[in-house]
Tab-separated table of C-alpha atoms in Angstrom:
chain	number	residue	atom	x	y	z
J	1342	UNK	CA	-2.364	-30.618	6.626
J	1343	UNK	CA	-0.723	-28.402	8.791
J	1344	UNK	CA	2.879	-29.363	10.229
J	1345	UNK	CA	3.214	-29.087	13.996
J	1346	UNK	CA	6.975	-28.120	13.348
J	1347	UNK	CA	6.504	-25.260	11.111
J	1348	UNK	CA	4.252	-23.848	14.215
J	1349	UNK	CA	7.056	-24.195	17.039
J	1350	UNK	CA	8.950	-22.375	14.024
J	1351	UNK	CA	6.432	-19.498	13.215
J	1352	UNK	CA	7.552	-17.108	15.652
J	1353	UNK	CA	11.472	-17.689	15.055
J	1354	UNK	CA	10.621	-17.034	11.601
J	1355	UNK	CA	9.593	-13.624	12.315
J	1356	UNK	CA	12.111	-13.224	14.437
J	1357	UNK	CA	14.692	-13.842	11.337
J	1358	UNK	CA	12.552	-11.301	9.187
J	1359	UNK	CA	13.447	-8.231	11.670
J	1360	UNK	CA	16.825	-9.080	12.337
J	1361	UNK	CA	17.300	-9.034	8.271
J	1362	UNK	CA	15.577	-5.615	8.217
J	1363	UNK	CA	17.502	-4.154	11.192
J	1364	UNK	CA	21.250	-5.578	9.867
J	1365	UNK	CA	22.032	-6.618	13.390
J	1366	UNK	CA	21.231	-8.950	16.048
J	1367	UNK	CA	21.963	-5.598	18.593
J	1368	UNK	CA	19.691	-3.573	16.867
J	1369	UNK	CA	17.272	-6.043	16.283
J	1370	UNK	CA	17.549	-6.878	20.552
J	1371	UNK	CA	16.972	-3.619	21.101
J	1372	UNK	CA	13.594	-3.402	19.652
J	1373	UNK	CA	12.248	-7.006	20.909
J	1374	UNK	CA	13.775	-6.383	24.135
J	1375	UNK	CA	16.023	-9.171	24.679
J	1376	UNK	CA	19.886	-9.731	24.737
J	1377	UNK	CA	21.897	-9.547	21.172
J	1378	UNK	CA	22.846	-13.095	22.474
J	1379	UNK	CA	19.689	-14.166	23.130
J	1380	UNK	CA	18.738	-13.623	19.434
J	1381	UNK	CA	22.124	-14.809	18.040
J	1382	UNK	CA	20.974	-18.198	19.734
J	1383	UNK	CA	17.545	-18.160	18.475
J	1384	UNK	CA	18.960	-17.462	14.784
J	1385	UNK	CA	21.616	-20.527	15.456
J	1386	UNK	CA	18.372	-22.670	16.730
J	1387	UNK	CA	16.596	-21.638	13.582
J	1388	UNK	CA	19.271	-22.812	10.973
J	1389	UNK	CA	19.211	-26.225	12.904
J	1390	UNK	CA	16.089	-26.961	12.313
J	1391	UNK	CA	15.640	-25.502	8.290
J	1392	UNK	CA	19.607	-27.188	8.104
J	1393	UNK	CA	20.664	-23.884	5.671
J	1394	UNK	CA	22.616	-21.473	7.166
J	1395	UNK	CA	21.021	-17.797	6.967
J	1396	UNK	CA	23.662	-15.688	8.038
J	1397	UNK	CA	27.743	-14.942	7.234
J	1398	UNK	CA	28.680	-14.085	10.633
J	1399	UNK	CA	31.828	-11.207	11.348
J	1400	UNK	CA	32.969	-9.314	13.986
J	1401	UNK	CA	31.596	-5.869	11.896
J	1402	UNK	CA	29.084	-6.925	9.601
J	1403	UNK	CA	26.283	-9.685	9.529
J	1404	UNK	CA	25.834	-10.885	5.675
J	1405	UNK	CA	22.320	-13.123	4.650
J	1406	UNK	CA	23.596	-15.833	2.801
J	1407	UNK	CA	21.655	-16.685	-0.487
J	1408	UNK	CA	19.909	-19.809	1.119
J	1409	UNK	CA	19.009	-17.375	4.266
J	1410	UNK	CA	17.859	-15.305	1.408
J	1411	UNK	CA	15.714	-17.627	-0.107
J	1412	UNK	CA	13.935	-18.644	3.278
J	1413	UNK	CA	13.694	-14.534	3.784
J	1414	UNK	CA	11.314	-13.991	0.693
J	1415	UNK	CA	9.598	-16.936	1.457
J	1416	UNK	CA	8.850	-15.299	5.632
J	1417	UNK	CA	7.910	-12.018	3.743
J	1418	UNK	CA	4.907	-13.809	1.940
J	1419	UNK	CA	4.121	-15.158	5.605
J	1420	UNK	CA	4.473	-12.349	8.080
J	1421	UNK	CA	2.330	-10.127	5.179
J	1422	UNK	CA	0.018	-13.088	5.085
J	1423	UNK	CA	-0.087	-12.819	9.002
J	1424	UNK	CA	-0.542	-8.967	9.059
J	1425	UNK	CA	-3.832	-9.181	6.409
J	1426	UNK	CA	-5.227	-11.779	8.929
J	1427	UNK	CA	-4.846	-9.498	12.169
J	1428	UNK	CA	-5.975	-6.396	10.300
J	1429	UNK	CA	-9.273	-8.044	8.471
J	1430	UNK	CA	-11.447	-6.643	11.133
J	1431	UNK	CA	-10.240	-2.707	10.516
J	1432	UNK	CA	-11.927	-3.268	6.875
J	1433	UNK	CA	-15.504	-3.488	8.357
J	1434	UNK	CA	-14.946	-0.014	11.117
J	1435	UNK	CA	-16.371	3.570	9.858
J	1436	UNK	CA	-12.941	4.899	10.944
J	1437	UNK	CA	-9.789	3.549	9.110
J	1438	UNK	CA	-7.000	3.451	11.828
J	1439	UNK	CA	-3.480	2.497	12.048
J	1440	UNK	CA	-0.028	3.354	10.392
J	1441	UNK	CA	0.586	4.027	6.853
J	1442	UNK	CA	4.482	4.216	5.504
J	1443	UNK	CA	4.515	6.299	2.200
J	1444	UNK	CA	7.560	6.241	0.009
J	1445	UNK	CA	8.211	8.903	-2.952
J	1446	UNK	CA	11.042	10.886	-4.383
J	1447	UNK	CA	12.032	14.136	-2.740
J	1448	UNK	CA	11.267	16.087	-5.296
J	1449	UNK	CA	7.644	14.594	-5.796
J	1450	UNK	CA	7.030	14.294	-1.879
J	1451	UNK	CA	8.189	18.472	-1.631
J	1452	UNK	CA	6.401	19.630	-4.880
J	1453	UNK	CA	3.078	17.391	-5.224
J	1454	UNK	CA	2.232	15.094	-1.987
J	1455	UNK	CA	3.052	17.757	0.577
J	1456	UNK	CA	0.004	19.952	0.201
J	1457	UNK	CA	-2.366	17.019	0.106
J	1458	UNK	CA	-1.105	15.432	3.633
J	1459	UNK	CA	-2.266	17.890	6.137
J	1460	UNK	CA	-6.636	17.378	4.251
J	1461	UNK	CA	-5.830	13.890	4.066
J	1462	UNK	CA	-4.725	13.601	7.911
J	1463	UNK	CA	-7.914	16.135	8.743
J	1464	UNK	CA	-10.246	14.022	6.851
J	1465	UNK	CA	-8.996	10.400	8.662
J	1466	UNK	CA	-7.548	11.487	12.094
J	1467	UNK	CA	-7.472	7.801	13.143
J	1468	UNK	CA	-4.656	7.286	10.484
J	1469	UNK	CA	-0.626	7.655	11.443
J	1470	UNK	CA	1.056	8.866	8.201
J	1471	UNK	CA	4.944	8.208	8.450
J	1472	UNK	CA	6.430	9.759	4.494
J	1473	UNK	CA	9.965	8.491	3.205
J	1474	UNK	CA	11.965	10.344	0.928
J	1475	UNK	CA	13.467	7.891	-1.202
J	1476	UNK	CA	15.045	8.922	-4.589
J	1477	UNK	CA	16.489	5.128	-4.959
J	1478	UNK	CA	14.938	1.796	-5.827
J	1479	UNK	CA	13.095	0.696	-2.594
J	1480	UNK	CA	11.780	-2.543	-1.566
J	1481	UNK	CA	8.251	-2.306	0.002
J	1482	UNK	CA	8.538	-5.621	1.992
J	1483	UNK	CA	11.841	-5.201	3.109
J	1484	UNK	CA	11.131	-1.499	4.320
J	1485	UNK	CA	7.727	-2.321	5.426
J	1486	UNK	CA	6.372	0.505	2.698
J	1487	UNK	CA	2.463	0.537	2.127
J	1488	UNK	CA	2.909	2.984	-0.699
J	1489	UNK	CA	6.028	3.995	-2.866
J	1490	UNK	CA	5.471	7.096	-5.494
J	1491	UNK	CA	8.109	6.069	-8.280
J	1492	UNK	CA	8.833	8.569	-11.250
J	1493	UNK	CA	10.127	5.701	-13.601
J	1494	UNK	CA	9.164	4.527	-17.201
J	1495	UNK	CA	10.050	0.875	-15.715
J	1496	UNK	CA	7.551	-0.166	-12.666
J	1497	UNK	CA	8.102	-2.945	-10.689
J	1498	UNK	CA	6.080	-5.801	-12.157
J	1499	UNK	CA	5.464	-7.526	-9.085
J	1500	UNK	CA	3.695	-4.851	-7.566
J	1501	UNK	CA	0.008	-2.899	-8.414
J	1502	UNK	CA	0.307	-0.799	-10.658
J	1503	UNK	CA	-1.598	3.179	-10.418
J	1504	UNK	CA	-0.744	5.534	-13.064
J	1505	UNK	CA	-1.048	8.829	-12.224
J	1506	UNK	CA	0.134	10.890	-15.244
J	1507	UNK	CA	3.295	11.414	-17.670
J	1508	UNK	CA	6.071	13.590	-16.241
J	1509	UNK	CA	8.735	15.340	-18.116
J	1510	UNK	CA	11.975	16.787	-17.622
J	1511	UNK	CA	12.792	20.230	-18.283
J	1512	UNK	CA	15.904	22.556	-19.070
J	1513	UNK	CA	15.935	26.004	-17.661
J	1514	UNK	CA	17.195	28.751	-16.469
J	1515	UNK	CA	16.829	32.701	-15.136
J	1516	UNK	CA	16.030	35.599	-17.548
J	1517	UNK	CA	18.641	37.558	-16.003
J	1518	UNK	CA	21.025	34.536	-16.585
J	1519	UNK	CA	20.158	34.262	-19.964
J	1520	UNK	CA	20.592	38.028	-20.783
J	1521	UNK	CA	23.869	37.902	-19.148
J	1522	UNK	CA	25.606	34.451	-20.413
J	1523	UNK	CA	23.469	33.749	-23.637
J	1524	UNK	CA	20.723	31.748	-24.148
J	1525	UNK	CA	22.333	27.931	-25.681
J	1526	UNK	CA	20.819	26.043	-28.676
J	1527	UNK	CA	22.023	23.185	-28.878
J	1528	UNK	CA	23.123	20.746	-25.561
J	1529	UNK	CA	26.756	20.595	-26.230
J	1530	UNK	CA	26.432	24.855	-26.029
J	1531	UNK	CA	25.916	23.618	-22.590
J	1532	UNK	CA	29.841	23.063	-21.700
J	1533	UNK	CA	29.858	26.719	-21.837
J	1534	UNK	CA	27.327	27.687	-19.086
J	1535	UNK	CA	27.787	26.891	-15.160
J	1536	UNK	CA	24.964	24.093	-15.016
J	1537	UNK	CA	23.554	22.746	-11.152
J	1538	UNK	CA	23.299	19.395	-11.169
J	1539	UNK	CA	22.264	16.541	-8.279
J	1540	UNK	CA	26.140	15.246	-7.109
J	1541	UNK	CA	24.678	12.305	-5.997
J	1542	UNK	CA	26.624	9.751	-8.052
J	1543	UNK	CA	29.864	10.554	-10.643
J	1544	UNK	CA	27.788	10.391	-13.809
J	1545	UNK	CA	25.130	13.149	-12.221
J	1546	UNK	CA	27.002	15.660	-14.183
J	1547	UNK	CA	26.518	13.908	-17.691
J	1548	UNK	CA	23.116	14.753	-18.967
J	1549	UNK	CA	21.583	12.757	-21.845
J	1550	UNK	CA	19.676	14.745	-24.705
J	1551	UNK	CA	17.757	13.390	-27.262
J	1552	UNK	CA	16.334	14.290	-31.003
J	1553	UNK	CA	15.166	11.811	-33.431
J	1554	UNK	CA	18.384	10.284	-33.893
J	1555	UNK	CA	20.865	12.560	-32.623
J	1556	UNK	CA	21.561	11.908	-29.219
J	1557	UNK	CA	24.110	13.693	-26.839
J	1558	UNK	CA	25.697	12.958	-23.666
J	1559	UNK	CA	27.424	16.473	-22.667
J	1560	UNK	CA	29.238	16.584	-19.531
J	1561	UNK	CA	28.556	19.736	-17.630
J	1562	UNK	CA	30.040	21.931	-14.438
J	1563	UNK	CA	29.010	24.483	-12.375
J	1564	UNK	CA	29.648	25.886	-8.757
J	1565	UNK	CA	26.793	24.751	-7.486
J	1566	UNK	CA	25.748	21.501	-6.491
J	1567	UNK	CA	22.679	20.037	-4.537
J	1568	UNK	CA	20.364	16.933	-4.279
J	1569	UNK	CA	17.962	18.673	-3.604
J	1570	UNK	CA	15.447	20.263	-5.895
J	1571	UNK	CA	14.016	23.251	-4.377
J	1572	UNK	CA	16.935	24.283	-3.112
J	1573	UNK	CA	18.501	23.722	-7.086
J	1574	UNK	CA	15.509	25.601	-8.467
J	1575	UNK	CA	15.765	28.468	-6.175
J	1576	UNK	CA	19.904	28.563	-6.979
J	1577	UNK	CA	18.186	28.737	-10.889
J	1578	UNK	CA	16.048	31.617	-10.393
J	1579	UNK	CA	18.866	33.351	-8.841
J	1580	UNK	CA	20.861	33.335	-11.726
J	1581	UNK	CA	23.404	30.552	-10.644
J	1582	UNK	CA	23.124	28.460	-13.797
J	1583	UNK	CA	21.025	26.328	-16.016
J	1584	UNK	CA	19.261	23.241	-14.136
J	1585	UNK	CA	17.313	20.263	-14.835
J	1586	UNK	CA	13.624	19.681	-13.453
J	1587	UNK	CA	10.735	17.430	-13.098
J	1588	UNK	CA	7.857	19.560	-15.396
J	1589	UNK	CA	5.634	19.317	-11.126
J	1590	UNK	CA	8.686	20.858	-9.838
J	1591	UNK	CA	9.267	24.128	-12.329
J	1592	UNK	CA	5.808	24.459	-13.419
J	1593	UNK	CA	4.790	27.676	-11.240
J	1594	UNK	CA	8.441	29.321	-11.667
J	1595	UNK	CA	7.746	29.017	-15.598
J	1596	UNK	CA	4.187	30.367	-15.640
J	1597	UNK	CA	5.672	33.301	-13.329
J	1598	UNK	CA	8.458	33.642	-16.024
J	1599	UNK	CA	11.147	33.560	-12.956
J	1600	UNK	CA	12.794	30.860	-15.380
J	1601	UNK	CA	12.800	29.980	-19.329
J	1602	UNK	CA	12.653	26.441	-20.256
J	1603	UNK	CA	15.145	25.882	-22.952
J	1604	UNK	CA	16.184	23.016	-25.943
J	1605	UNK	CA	12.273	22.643	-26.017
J	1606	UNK	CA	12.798	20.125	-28.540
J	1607	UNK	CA	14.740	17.752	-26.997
J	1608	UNK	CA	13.595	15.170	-25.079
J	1609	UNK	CA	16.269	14.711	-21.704
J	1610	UNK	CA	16.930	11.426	-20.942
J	1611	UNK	CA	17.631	10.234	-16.473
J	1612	UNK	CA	16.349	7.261	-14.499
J	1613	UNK	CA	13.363	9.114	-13.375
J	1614	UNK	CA	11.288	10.142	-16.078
J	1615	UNK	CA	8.247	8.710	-17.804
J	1616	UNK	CA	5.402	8.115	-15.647
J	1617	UNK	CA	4.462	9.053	-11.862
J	1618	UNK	CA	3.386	5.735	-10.672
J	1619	UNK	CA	1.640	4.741	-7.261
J	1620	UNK	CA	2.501	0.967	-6.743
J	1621	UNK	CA	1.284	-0.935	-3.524
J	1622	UNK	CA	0.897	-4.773	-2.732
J	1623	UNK	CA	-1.472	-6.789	-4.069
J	1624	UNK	CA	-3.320	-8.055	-1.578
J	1625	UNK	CA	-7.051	-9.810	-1.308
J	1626	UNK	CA	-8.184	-8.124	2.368
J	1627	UNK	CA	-6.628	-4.238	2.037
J	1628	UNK	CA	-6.409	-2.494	5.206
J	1629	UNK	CA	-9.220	0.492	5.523
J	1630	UNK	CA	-6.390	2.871	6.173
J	1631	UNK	CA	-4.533	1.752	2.346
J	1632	UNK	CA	-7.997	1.975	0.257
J	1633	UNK	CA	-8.788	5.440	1.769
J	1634	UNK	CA	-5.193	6.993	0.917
J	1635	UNK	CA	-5.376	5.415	-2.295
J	1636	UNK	CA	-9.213	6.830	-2.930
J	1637	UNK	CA	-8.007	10.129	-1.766
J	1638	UNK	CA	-4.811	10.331	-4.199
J	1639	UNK	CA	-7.115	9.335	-7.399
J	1640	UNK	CA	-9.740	11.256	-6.102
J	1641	UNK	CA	-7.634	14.716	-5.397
J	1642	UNK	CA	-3.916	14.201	-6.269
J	1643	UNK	CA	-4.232	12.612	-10.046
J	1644	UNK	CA	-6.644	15.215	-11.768
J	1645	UNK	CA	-4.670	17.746	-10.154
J	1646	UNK	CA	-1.421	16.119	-11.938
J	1647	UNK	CA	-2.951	15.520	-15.326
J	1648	UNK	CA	-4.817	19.052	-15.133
J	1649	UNK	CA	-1.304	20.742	-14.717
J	1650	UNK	CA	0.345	18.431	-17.056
C-alpha cells in the first residue's frame, strides 16, 4: 500500500537528485527557477522528514554525506522509474523523438562514431543527439547518459552489456622517423627515441609492454605532448616521435604506410584496451529513440568495426 507521506515527498526527492548532479543549491536554482535559498530550505525540509542528513554544508563546497548518498541511489531507481512511465507512449509512435546523451572516448567518438552521426540524425530527424567525450569512468545515472562507448576489458556489471569488437593498441611511428633515429626492438630501446604520449596523469609517460612472461614498464619522453589523438597521430606522421594508438585510430595511416607499427609482438598494456563495449540501462519499457540508436550501431557501426579489425 502506498504511503501518503512518501507522495508529499516525491517531488522534494527529485529536487535532491538535481541539486546532487549540479554540486550546488545556486546552480541547481538556476535551472528550476527559484532562489538558492529557496532550495537550501526545501533540502533542510527534506532531511526532517527522512531524519538523515544529506548534505556537509560550507561556505565553498556542498559535500553528500554517505546517508544522503544512500537515499541518492535509492531516488535514481525512482526518477528513472518515473522517466520509463512518462516516455511509455513514445514506444508505440512511427517516429522516435526526444533527446539522446551519448558518452564515448575521444578517440572512439573522433575516429569511429563521428561518421555514423550525421545518417543516423538524417534517418530519425525527430531525435536530439547531445555526444560526450569522456575518456574517464562515467556514471550514466548520475550524468543522465543513455549510452556510454567504453574501450575497457572490465565493463560495468550493473549495466547491459553490447560487444562490439576487440580493440588493440598499437606502437608506431613515421618512415622518415625511423630512417632517421632507428627503428627500436625491444621497449626499453624506447628511452632512446622522443615518444608522444597523453600528459593526462603522471604515470601517462610509463608504458606497459608485455611478452609471455617478460613484462616491461619503460618510462619514456618526448617534446611533444597531447590528449588528444588525432592531433598525436598527425605529430607521428610528421616525424615527431613514436606514439601509442587504438588499432580504429591508426588503421588508415598504416594501410597508407604514413606510419610503421612496431614491437608487433608485444602486447601494450593501458586502462583502455580489450573490448569496445556499448553499455546502456536495463530497462523493461526502452524509449523508441534508445532501441533505434542501438539498432543502427549493430546494424552499421559493429560490422564495420569487426570488418576492419
Amino acid at each position: 500500500m502506498l504511503n501518503t507521506k512518501l507522495i508529499g515527498l516525491l517531488p522534494d526527492l527529485a529536487t535532491f537528485i538535481l541539486v546532487v548532479n549540479e554540486g550546488s543549491f545556486t546552480a541547481a536554482a538556476n535551472k528550476l527557477g527559484v532562489t538558492p535559498s529557496a532550495l537550501s530550505k526545501l533540502i533542510t525540509r527534506l532531511e526532517l522528514a527522512l531524519s538523515v542528513k544529506l548534505f556537509e554544508r560550507t561556505t565553498r563546497k556542498l559535500i553528500i554525506t554517505q546517508a544522503g548518498q544512500k537515499v541518492y541511489d535509492q531516488c535514481l531507481v525512482m526518477v528513472n522509474a518515473a522517466q520509463q512511465a512518462v516516455e511509455l507512449s513514445s514506444s508505440d509512435h512511427t517516429e522516435p523523438s526526444g533527446a539522446l546523451t551519448v558518452a564515448a572516448p575521444e578517440a572512439f567518438l573522433n575516429s569511429v562514431l563521428q561518421p555514423f552521426v550525421v545518417p543516423f540524425l538524417k534517418k530519425y530527424p525527430q531525435i536530439q543527439l547531445k555526444l560526450r567525450a569522456a575518456d574517464g569512468e562515467i556514471d550514466l545515472f548520475k550524468h543522465n547518459i543513455d549510452v556510454a562507448f567504453k574501450l575497457t576489458d572490465k565493463p560495468d556489471e550493473n549495466l547491459v552489456l553490447r560487444e562490439l569488437c576487440k580493440t588493440n593498441l598499437v606502437l608506431c611511428a613515421s618512415p622518415d622517423y625511423l630512417a632517421e633515429r632507428g627503428t627500436p626492438k625491444h621497449p626499453t630501446q624506447l628511452t632512446e627515441h622522443d615518444c608522444l604520449y597523453l600528459a593526462e596523469t603522471d604515470k601517462d609517460h610509463l608504458w606497459d609492454f608485455l611478452k609471455d612472461d617478460e613484462f616491461h614498464t619503460v618510462p619514456v619522453s618526448g617534446r611533444y605532448a597531447v590528449n588528444h589523438s588525432q592531433m598525436r597521430l598527425n605529430g607521428v606522421k610528421n616525424g615527431l616521435g613514436i606514439g601509442i594508438f587504438h588499432d580504429f585510430v591508426v588503421q588508415d595511416a598504416l594501410a597508407e604506410g604514413k606510419v610503421v607499427q612496431l614491437l608487433k609482438d608485444w602486447t601494450i598494456k593501458s586502462n583502455y584496451h580489450g573490448a569496445i563495449a556499448m553499455q546502456y540501462a536495463q530497462t523493461k519499457y526502452m524509449p523508441a529513440r534508445l532501441r533505434v540508436f542501438i539498432d543502427y550501431v549493430m546494424k552499421h557501426l559493429s560490422p564495420k568495426l569487426n570488418e576492419k579489425g
